[in-house]
Short mmCIF file of C-alpha atoms in Angstrom, two decimals:
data_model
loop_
_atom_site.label_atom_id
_atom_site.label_comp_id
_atom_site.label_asym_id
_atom_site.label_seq_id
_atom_site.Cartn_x
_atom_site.Cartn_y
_atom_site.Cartn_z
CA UNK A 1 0.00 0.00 0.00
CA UNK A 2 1.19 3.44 -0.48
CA UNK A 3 3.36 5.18 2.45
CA UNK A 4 0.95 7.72 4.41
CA UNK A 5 2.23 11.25 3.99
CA UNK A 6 1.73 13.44 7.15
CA UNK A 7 -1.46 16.54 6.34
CA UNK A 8 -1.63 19.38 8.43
CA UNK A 9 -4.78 19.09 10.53
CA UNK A 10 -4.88 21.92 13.51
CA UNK A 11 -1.37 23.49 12.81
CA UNK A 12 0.53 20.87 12.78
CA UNK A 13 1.84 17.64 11.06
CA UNK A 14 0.01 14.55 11.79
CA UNK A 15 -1.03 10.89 10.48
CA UNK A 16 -3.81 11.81 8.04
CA UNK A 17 -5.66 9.05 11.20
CA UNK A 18 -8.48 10.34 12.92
CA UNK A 19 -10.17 8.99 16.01
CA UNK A 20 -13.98 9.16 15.76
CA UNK A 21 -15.72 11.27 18.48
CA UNK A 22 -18.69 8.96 19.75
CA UNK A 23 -20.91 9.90 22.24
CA UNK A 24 -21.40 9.74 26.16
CA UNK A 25 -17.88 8.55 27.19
CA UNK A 26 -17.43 6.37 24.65
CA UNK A 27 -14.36 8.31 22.80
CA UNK A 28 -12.37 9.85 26.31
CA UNK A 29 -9.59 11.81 27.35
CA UNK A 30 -7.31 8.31 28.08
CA UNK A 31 -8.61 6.74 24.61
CA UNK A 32 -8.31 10.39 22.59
CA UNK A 33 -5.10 11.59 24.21
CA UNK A 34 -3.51 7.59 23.21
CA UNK A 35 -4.22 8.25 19.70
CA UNK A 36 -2.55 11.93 19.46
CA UNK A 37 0.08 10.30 21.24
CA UNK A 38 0.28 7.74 18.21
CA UNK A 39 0.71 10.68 16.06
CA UNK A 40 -3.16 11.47 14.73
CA UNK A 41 -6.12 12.83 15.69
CA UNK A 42 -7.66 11.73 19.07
CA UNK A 43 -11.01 13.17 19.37
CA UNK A 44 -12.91 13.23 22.98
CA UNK A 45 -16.74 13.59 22.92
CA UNK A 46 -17.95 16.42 24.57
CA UNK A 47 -21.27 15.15 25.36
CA UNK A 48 -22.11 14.79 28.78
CA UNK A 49 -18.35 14.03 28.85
CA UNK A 50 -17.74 12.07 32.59
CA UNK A 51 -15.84 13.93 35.01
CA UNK A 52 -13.94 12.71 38.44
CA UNK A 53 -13.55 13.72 42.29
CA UNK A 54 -10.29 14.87 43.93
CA UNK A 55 -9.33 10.60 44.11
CA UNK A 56 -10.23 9.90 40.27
CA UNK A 57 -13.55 8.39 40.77
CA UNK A 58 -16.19 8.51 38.51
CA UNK A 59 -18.92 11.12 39.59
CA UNK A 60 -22.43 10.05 38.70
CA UNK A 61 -24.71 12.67 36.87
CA UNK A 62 -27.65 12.82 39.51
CA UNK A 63 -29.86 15.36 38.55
CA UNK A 64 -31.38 17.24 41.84
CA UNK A 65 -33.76 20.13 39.97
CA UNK A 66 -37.37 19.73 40.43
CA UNK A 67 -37.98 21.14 36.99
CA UNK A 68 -36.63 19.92 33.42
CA UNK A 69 -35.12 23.70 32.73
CA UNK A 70 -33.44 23.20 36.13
CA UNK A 71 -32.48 19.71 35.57
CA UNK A 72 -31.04 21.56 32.06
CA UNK A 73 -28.90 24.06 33.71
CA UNK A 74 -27.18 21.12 35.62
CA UNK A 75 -26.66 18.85 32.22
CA UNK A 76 -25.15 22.05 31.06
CA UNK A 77 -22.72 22.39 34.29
CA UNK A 78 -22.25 18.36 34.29
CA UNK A 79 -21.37 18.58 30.32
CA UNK A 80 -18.73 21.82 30.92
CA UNK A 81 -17.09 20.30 33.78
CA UNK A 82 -16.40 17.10 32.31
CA UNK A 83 -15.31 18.38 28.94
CA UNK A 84 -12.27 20.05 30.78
CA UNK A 85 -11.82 16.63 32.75
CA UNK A 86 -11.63 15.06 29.31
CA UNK A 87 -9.20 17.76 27.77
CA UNK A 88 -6.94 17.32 30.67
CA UNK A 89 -6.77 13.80 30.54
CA UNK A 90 -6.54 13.63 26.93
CA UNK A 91 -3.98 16.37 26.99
CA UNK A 92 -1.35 14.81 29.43
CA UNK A 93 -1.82 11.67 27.77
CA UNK A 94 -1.05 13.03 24.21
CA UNK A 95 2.84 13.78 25.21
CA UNK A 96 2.54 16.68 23.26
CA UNK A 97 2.24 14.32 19.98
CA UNK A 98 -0.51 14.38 17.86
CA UNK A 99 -3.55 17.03 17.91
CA UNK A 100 -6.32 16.94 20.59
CA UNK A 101 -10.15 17.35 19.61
CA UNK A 102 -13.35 17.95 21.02
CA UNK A 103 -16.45 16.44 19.22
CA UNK A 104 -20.11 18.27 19.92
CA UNK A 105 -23.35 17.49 18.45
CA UNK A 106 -24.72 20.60 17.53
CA UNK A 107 -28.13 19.77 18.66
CA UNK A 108 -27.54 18.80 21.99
CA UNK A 109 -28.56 20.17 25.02
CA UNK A 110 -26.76 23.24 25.85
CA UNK A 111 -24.52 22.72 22.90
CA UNK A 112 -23.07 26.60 23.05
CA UNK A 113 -22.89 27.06 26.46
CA UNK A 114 -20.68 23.79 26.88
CA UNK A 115 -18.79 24.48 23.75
CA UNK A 116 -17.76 27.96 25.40
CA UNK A 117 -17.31 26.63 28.93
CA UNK A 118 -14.98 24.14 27.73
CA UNK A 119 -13.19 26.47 25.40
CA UNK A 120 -12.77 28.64 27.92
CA UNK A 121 -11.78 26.37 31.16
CA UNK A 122 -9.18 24.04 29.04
CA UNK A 123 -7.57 26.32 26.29
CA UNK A 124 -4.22 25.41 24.92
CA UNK A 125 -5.32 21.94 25.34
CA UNK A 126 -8.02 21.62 22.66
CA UNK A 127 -6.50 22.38 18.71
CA UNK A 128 -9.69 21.59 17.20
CA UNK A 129 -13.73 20.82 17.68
CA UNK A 130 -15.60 18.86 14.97
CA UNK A 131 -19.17 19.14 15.04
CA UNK A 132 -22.51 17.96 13.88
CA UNK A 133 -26.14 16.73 13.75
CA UNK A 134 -27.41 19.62 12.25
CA UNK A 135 -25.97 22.74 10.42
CA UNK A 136 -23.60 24.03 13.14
CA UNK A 137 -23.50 27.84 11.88
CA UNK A 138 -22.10 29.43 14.52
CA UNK A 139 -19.21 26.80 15.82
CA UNK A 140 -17.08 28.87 13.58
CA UNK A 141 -17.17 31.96 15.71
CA UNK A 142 -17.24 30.01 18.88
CA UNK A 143 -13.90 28.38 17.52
CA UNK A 144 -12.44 31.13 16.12
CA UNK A 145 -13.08 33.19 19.39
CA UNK A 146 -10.78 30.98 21.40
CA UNK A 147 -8.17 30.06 18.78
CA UNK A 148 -9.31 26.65 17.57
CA UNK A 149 -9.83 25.00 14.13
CA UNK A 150 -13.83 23.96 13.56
CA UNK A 151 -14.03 20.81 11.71
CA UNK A 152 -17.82 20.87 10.51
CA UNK A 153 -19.39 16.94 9.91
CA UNK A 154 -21.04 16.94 6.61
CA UNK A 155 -23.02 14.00 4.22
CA UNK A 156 -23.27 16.36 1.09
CA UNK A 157 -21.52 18.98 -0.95
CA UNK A 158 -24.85 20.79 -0.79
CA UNK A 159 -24.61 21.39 3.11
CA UNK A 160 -21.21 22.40 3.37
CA UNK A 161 -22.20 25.15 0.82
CA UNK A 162 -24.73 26.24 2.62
CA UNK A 163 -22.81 26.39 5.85
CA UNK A 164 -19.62 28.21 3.96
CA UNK A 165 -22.33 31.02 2.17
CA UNK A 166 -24.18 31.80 5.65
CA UNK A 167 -21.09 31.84 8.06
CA UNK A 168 -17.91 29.64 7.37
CA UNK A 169 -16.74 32.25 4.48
CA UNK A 170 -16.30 34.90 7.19
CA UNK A 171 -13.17 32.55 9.04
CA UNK A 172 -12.02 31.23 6.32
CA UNK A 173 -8.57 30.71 8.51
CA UNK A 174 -9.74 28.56 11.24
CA UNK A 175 -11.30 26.10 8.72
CA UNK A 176 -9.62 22.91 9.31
CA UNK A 177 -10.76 20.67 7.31
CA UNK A 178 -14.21 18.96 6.96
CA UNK A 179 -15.86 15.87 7.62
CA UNK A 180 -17.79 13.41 5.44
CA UNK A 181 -19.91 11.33 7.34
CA UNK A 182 -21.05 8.63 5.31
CA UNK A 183 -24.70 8.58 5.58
CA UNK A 184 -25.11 4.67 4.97
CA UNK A 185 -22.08 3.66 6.99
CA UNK A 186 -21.11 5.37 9.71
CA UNK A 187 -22.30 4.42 13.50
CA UNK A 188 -24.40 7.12 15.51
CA UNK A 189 -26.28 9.38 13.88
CA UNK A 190 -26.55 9.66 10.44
CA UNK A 191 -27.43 12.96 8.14
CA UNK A 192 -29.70 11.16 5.36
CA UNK A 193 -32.30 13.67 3.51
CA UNK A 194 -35.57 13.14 2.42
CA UNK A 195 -34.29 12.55 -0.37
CA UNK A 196 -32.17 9.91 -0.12
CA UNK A 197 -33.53 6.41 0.07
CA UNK A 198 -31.89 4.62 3.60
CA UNK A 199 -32.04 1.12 1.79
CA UNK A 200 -29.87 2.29 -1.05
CA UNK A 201 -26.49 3.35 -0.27
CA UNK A 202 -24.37 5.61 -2.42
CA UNK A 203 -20.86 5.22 -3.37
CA UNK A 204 -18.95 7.54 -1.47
CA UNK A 205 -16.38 8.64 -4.16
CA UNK A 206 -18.64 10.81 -6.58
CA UNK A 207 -19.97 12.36 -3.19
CA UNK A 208 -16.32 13.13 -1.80
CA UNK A 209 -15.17 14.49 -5.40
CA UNK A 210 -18.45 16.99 -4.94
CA UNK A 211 -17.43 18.21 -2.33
CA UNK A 212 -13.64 18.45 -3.26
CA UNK A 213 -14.96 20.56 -6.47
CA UNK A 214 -17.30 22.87 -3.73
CA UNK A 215 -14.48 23.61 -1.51
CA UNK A 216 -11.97 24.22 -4.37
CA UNK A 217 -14.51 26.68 -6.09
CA UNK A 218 -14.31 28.70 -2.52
CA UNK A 219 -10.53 27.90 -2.87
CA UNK A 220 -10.22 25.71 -0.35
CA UNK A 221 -8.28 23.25 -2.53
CA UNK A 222 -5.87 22.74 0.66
CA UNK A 223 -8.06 21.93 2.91
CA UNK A 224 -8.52 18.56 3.86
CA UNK A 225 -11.60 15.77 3.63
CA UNK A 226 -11.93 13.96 6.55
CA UNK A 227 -13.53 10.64 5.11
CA UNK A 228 -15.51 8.88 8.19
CA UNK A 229 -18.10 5.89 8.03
CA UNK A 230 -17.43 2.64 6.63
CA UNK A 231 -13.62 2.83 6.85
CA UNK A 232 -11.96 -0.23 8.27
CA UNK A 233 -8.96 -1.16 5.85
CA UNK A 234 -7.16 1.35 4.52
CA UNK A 235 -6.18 -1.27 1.78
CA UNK A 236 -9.20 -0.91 0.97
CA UNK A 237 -9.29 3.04 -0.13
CA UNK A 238 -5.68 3.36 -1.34
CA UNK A 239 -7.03 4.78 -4.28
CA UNK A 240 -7.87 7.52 -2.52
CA UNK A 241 -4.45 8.03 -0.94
CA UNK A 242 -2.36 11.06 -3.06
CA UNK A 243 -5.83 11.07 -5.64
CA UNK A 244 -5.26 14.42 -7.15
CA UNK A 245 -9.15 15.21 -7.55
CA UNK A 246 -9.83 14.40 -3.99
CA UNK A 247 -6.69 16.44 -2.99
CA UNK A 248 -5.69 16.15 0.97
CA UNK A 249 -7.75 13.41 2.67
CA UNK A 250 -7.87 11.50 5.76
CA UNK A 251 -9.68 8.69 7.46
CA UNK A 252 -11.56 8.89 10.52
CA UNK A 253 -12.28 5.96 12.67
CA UNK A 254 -15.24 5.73 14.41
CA UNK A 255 -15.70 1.84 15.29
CA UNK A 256 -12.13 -0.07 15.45
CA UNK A 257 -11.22 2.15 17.94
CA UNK A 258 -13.48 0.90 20.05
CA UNK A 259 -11.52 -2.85 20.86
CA UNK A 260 -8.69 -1.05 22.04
CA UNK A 261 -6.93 -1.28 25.64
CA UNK A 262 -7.94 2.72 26.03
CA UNK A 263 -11.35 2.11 24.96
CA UNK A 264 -13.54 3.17 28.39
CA UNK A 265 -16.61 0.41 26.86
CA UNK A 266 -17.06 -2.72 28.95
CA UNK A 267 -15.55 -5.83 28.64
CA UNK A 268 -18.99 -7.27 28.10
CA UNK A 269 -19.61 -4.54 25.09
CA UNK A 270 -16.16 -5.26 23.88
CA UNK A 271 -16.68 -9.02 23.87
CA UNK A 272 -20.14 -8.54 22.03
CA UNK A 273 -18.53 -7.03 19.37
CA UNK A 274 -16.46 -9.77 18.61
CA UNK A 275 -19.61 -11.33 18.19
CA UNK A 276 -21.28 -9.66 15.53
CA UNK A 277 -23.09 -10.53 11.82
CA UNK A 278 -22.82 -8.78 8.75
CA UNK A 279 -26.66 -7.34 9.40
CA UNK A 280 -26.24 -6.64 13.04
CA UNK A 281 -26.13 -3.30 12.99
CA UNK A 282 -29.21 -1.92 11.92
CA UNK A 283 -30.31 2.03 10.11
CA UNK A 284 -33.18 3.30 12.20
CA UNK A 285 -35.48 6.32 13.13
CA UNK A 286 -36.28 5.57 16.51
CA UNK A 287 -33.89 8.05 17.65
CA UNK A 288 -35.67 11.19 19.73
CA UNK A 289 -33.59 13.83 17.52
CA UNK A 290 -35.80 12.56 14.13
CA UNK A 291 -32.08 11.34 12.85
CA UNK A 292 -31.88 7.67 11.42
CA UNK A 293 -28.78 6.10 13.36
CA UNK A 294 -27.30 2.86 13.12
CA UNK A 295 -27.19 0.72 16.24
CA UNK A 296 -26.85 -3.20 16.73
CA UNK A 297 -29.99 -5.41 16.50
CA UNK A 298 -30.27 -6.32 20.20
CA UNK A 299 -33.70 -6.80 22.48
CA UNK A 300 -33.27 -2.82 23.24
CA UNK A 301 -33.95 -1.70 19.51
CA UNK A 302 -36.41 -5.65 19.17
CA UNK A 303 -38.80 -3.64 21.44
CA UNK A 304 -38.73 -0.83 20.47
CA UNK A 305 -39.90 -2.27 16.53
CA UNK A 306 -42.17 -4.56 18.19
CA UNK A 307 -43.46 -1.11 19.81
CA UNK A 308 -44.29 0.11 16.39
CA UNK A 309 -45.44 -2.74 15.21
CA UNK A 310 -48.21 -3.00 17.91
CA UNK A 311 -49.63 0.44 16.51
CA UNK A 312 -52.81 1.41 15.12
CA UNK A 313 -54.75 4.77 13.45
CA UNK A 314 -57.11 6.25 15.56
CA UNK A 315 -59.47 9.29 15.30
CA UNK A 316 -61.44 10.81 18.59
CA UNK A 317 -65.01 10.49 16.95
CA UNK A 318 -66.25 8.25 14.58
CA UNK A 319 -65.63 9.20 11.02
CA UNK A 320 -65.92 6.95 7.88
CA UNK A 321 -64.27 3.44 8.23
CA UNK A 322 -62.82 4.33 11.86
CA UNK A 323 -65.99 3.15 13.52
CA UNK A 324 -64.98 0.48 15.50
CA UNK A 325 -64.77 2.02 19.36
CA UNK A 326 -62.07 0.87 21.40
CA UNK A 327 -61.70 1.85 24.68
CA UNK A 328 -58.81 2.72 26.47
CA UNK A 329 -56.70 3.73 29.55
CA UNK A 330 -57.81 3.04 32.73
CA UNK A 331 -61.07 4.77 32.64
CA UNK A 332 -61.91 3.46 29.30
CA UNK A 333 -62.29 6.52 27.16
CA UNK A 334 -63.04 5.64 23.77
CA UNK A 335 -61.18 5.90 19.82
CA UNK A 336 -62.32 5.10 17.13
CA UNK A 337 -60.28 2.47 14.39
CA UNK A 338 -61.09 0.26 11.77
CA UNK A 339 -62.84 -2.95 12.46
CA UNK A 340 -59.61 -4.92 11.37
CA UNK A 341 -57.33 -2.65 13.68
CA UNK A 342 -59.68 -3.30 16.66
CA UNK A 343 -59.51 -7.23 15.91
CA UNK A 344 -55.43 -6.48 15.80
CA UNK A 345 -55.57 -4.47 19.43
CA UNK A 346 -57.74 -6.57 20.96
CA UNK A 347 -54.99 -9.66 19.98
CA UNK A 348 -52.41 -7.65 21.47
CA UNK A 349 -54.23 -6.47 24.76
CA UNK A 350 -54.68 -10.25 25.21
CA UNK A 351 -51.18 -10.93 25.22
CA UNK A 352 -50.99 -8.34 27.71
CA UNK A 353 -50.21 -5.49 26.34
CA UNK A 354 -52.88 -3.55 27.97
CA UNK A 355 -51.51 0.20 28.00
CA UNK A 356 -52.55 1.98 24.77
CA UNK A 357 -50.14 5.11 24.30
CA UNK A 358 -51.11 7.68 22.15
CA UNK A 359 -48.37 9.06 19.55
CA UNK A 360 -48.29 12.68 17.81
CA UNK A 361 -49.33 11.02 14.33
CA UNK A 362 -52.80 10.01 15.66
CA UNK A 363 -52.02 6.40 16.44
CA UNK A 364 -51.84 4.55 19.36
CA UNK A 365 -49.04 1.86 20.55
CA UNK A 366 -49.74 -0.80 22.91
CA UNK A 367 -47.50 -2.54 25.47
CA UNK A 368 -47.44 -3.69 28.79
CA UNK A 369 -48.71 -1.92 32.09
CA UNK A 370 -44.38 -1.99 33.26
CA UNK A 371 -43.35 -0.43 29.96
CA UNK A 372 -46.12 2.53 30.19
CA UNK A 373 -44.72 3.58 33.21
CA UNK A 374 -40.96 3.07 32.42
CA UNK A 375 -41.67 4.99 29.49
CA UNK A 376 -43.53 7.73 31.69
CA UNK A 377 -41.05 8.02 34.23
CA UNK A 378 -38.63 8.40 31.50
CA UNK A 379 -40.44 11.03 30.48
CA UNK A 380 -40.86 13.05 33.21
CA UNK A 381 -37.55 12.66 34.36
CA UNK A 382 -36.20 14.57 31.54
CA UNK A 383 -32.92 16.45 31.59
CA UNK A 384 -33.22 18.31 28.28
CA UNK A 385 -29.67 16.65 27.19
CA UNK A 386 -31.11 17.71 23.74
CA UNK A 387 -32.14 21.21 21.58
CA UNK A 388 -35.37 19.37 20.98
CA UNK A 389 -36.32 15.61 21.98
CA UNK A 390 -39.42 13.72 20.55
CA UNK A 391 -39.49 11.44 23.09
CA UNK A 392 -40.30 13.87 26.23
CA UNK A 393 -41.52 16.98 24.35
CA UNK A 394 -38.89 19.21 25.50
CA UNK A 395 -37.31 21.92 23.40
CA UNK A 396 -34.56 24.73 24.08
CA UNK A 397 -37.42 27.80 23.93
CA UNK A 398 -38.86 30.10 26.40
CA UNK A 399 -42.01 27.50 26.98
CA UNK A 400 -39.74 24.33 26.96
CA UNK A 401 -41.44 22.47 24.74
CA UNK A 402 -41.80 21.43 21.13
CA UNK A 403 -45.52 21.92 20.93
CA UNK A 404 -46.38 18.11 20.08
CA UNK A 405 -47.46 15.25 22.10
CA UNK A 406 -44.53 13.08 23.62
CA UNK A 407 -43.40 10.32 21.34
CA UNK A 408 -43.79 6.64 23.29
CA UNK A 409 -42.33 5.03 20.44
CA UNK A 410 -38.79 6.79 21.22
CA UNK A 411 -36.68 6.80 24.25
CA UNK A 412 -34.57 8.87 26.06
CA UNK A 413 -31.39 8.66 24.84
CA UNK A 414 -29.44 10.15 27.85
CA UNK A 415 -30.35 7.57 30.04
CA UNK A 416 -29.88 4.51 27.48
CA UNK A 417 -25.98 5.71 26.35
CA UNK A 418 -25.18 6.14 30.46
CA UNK A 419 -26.13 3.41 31.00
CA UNK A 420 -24.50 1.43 28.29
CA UNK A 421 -21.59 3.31 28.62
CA UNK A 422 -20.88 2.72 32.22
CA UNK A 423 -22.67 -1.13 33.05
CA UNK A 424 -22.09 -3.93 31.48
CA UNK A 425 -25.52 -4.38 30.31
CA UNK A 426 -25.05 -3.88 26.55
CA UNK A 427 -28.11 -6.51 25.15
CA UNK A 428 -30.58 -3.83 27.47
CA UNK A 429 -29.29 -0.17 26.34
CA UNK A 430 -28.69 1.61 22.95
CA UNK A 431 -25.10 0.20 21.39
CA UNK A 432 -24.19 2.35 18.40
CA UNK A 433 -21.89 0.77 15.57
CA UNK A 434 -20.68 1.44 12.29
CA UNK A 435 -21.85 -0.82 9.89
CA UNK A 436 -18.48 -2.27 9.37
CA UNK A 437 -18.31 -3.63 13.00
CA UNK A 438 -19.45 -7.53 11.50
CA UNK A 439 -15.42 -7.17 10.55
CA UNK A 440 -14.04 -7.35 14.39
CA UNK A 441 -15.18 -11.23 13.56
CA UNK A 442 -13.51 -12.18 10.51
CA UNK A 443 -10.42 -9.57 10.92
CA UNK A 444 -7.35 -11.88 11.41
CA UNK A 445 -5.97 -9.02 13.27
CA UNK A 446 -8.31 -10.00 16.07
CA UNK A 447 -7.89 -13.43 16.12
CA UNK A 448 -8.27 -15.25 19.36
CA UNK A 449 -10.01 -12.24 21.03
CA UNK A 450 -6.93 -9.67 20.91
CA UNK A 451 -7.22 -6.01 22.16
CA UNK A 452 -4.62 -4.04 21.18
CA UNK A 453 -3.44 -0.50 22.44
CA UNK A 454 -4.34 2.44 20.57
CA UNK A 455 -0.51 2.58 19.49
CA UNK A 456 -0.82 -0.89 18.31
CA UNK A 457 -3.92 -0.26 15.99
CA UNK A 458 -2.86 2.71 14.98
CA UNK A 459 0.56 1.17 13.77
CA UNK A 460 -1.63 -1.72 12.42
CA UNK A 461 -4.26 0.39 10.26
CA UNK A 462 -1.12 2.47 9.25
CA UNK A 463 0.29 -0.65 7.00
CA UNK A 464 -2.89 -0.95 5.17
CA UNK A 465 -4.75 -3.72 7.48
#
């Protein structure tokens, strides 16, 4: 395979190797700061990033406010004070090899506040912050404003241009580089339009080249493509490597990564990985942001598609075929559905699944009495970790809501990724994967169940393999 050649990324020379930021403690300061050290890019997630007491322990979010915006304001202190844990760590680790950054969803809760807290409480320690899920306008400025390079996470030529046109144009010099994110491939969340069919992935190349051609036409032609989702081999993209019309790329690495030594996953999710299908991980749009994201098939995402599948169309009076009355909750209040959708209720309420849970698109879902109330609780118990969240109805505004009825057919998010990230219960919880992540079982590099360091895979995915 061909030799890497060192880009600049952040000001300074590295392995065109980028460590994928992935959610709540999943990509740390120890796992981040290993792979600088290795001489890439680590990248920490700075979402609801963990942070430690005065003896290194882990200090659990407990959330104390008797209100969600209360119960906000502390996710927001929680997510600032452990993003400077994580920069630390990640920065002491690093040796001063390598480049250190911070990855933010854009549409998280608090998403600004945290960016600048961090900024602000860790600088010199952070070169860049990539960023996402969503059109992140104004991470330029916030970058910018504390000396950083923004690295903006993109799935089409067409968003970058609008991003560059309404705000990016204006610091031009801070521009890093920017991120494809594979829309098909990549673990997470995933930016598919309407447009785009999620059973029909695209080849990535004639989407890269696009956007090579946008950012040269704003002459960027120096600034690199980060190419992330679906990358396991880089044998397998070496036609990419020193490819004149893609110009300076590198390869992000969201998944293999995560069987490392550094790694802060369980043993248990570690081991499970080991373990997977080609067809385990699955595309889906039960997520409470209204992103598809890719996840493995496990009983958490089984129920909730047996959730939807136990659903029905309802309408509050009688209208047309939607005759049929069917009571429900505990004081029997009527809807009204088709005869053939009462015959299919009335199976399911038989089976037990007795608590009928109306959605915002005029159906109703049905499950058991234990799930309505876990679901509920859920619910109520809301921390706003996001700008807007189907699941509990919250939004960022002055009211604190979105306006719609909460969705039972999501989940809260915050509470599945904690827990996965920090149990070992990885079959019960949310486990997000790249699509590639069947490989860990067939990759002769793993043979026998080996976890390598960071250095070691780094050193390893450097030769091609």
């Amino acid at each position: 395979m061909k030799a890497l050649k060192p880009l600049l990324m952040s000001g300074r020379e590295v392995l065109p190797l980028v460590e994928g930021g992935k959610g709540i403690a999943v990509s740390n300061g120890e796992s981040s700061g290993a792979w600088a050290a290795a001489g890439g890019v680590g990248t920490f997630s700075g979402v609801n990033a963990d942070n430690y007491d005065e003896n290194g322990n882990l200090l659990p979010q407990v959330y104390h406010g008797k209100t969600r915006r209360e119960r906000h304001d502390e996710l927001i202190n929680f997510g600032i004070q452990g993003g400077i844990a994580q920069a630390r760590i990640a920065h002491e680790a690093s040796n001063g090899q390598g480049r250190i950054h911070m990855n933010v969803l854009w549409e998280m809760g608090g998403a600004e506040h945290i960016l600048h807290g961090v900024l602000e409480g860790s600088q010199g320690m952070i070169h860049g912050v990539t960023c996402g899920a969503g059109m992140p306008y104004r991470v330029a400025e916030i970058a910018v404003r504390y000396g950083v390079h923004y690295y903006p996470i993109v799935s089409s030529a067409r968003a970058f241009r609008a991003l560059w046109l309404r705000a990016y144009h204006k610091f031009r010099e801070n521009l890093g580089g920017v991120v494809y994110e594979d829309p098909w491939l990549a673990g997470g969340h995933n930016g598919l339009s309407n447009s785009e069919d999620p059973l029909k992935p695209e080849d990535p190349f004639p989407r890269v080249l696009a956007l090579r051609q946008m950012l040269n036409s704003f002459g960027l032609n120096d600034t690199p493509i980060v190419m992330a989702g679906g990358v396991w081999w880089l044998s397998d993209w070496e036609d990419w490597i020193d490819n004149p019309d893609l110009g300076p790329v590198a390869f992000q690495f969201g998944t293999r990564p995560l069987l490392t030594q550094e790694s802060p996953i369980s043993n248990a999710w570690k081991h499970r990985l080991l373990t997977l299908k080609e067809g385990d991980v699955f595309l889906n749009r039960f997520s409470p942001t209204g992103f598809y994201s890719s996840a493995v098939k496990n009983p958490f995402l089984m129920d909730l598609m047996a959730r939807s599948e136990r659903q029905v169309a309802y309408l509050p009076k009688p209208v047309g075929e939607h005759s049929a009355e069917l009571p429900l909750g505990p004081r029997g209040r009527p809807v009204y559905v088709t005869e053939t959708d009462k015959a299919r209720a009335e199976g399911w309420l038989s089976q037990g699944f007795t608590s009928g849970l109306k959605t915002p698109d005029s159906t109703v879902i049905f499950v058991t009495p234990e799930q309505a109330e876990r679901i509920h609780r859920d619910q109520v118990d809301c921390m706003g970790c996001l700008s807007a969240c189907n699941f509990s109805n919250w939004a960022q505004n002055e009211e604190g809501t979105n306006g719609k009825r909460a969705d039972p057919r999501s989940y809260c998010i915050q509470k599945t990724l904690q827990a996965v990230s920090h149990t070992d219960d990885c079959e019960n919880q949310l486990m997000f994967a790249g699509h590639n992540a069947f490989r860990f079982a067939s990759d002769p590099y793993y043979k026998d169940g080996f976890i390598p360091t960071v250095k070691q895979l780094v050193e390893r995915i450097a030769t091609g393999y």
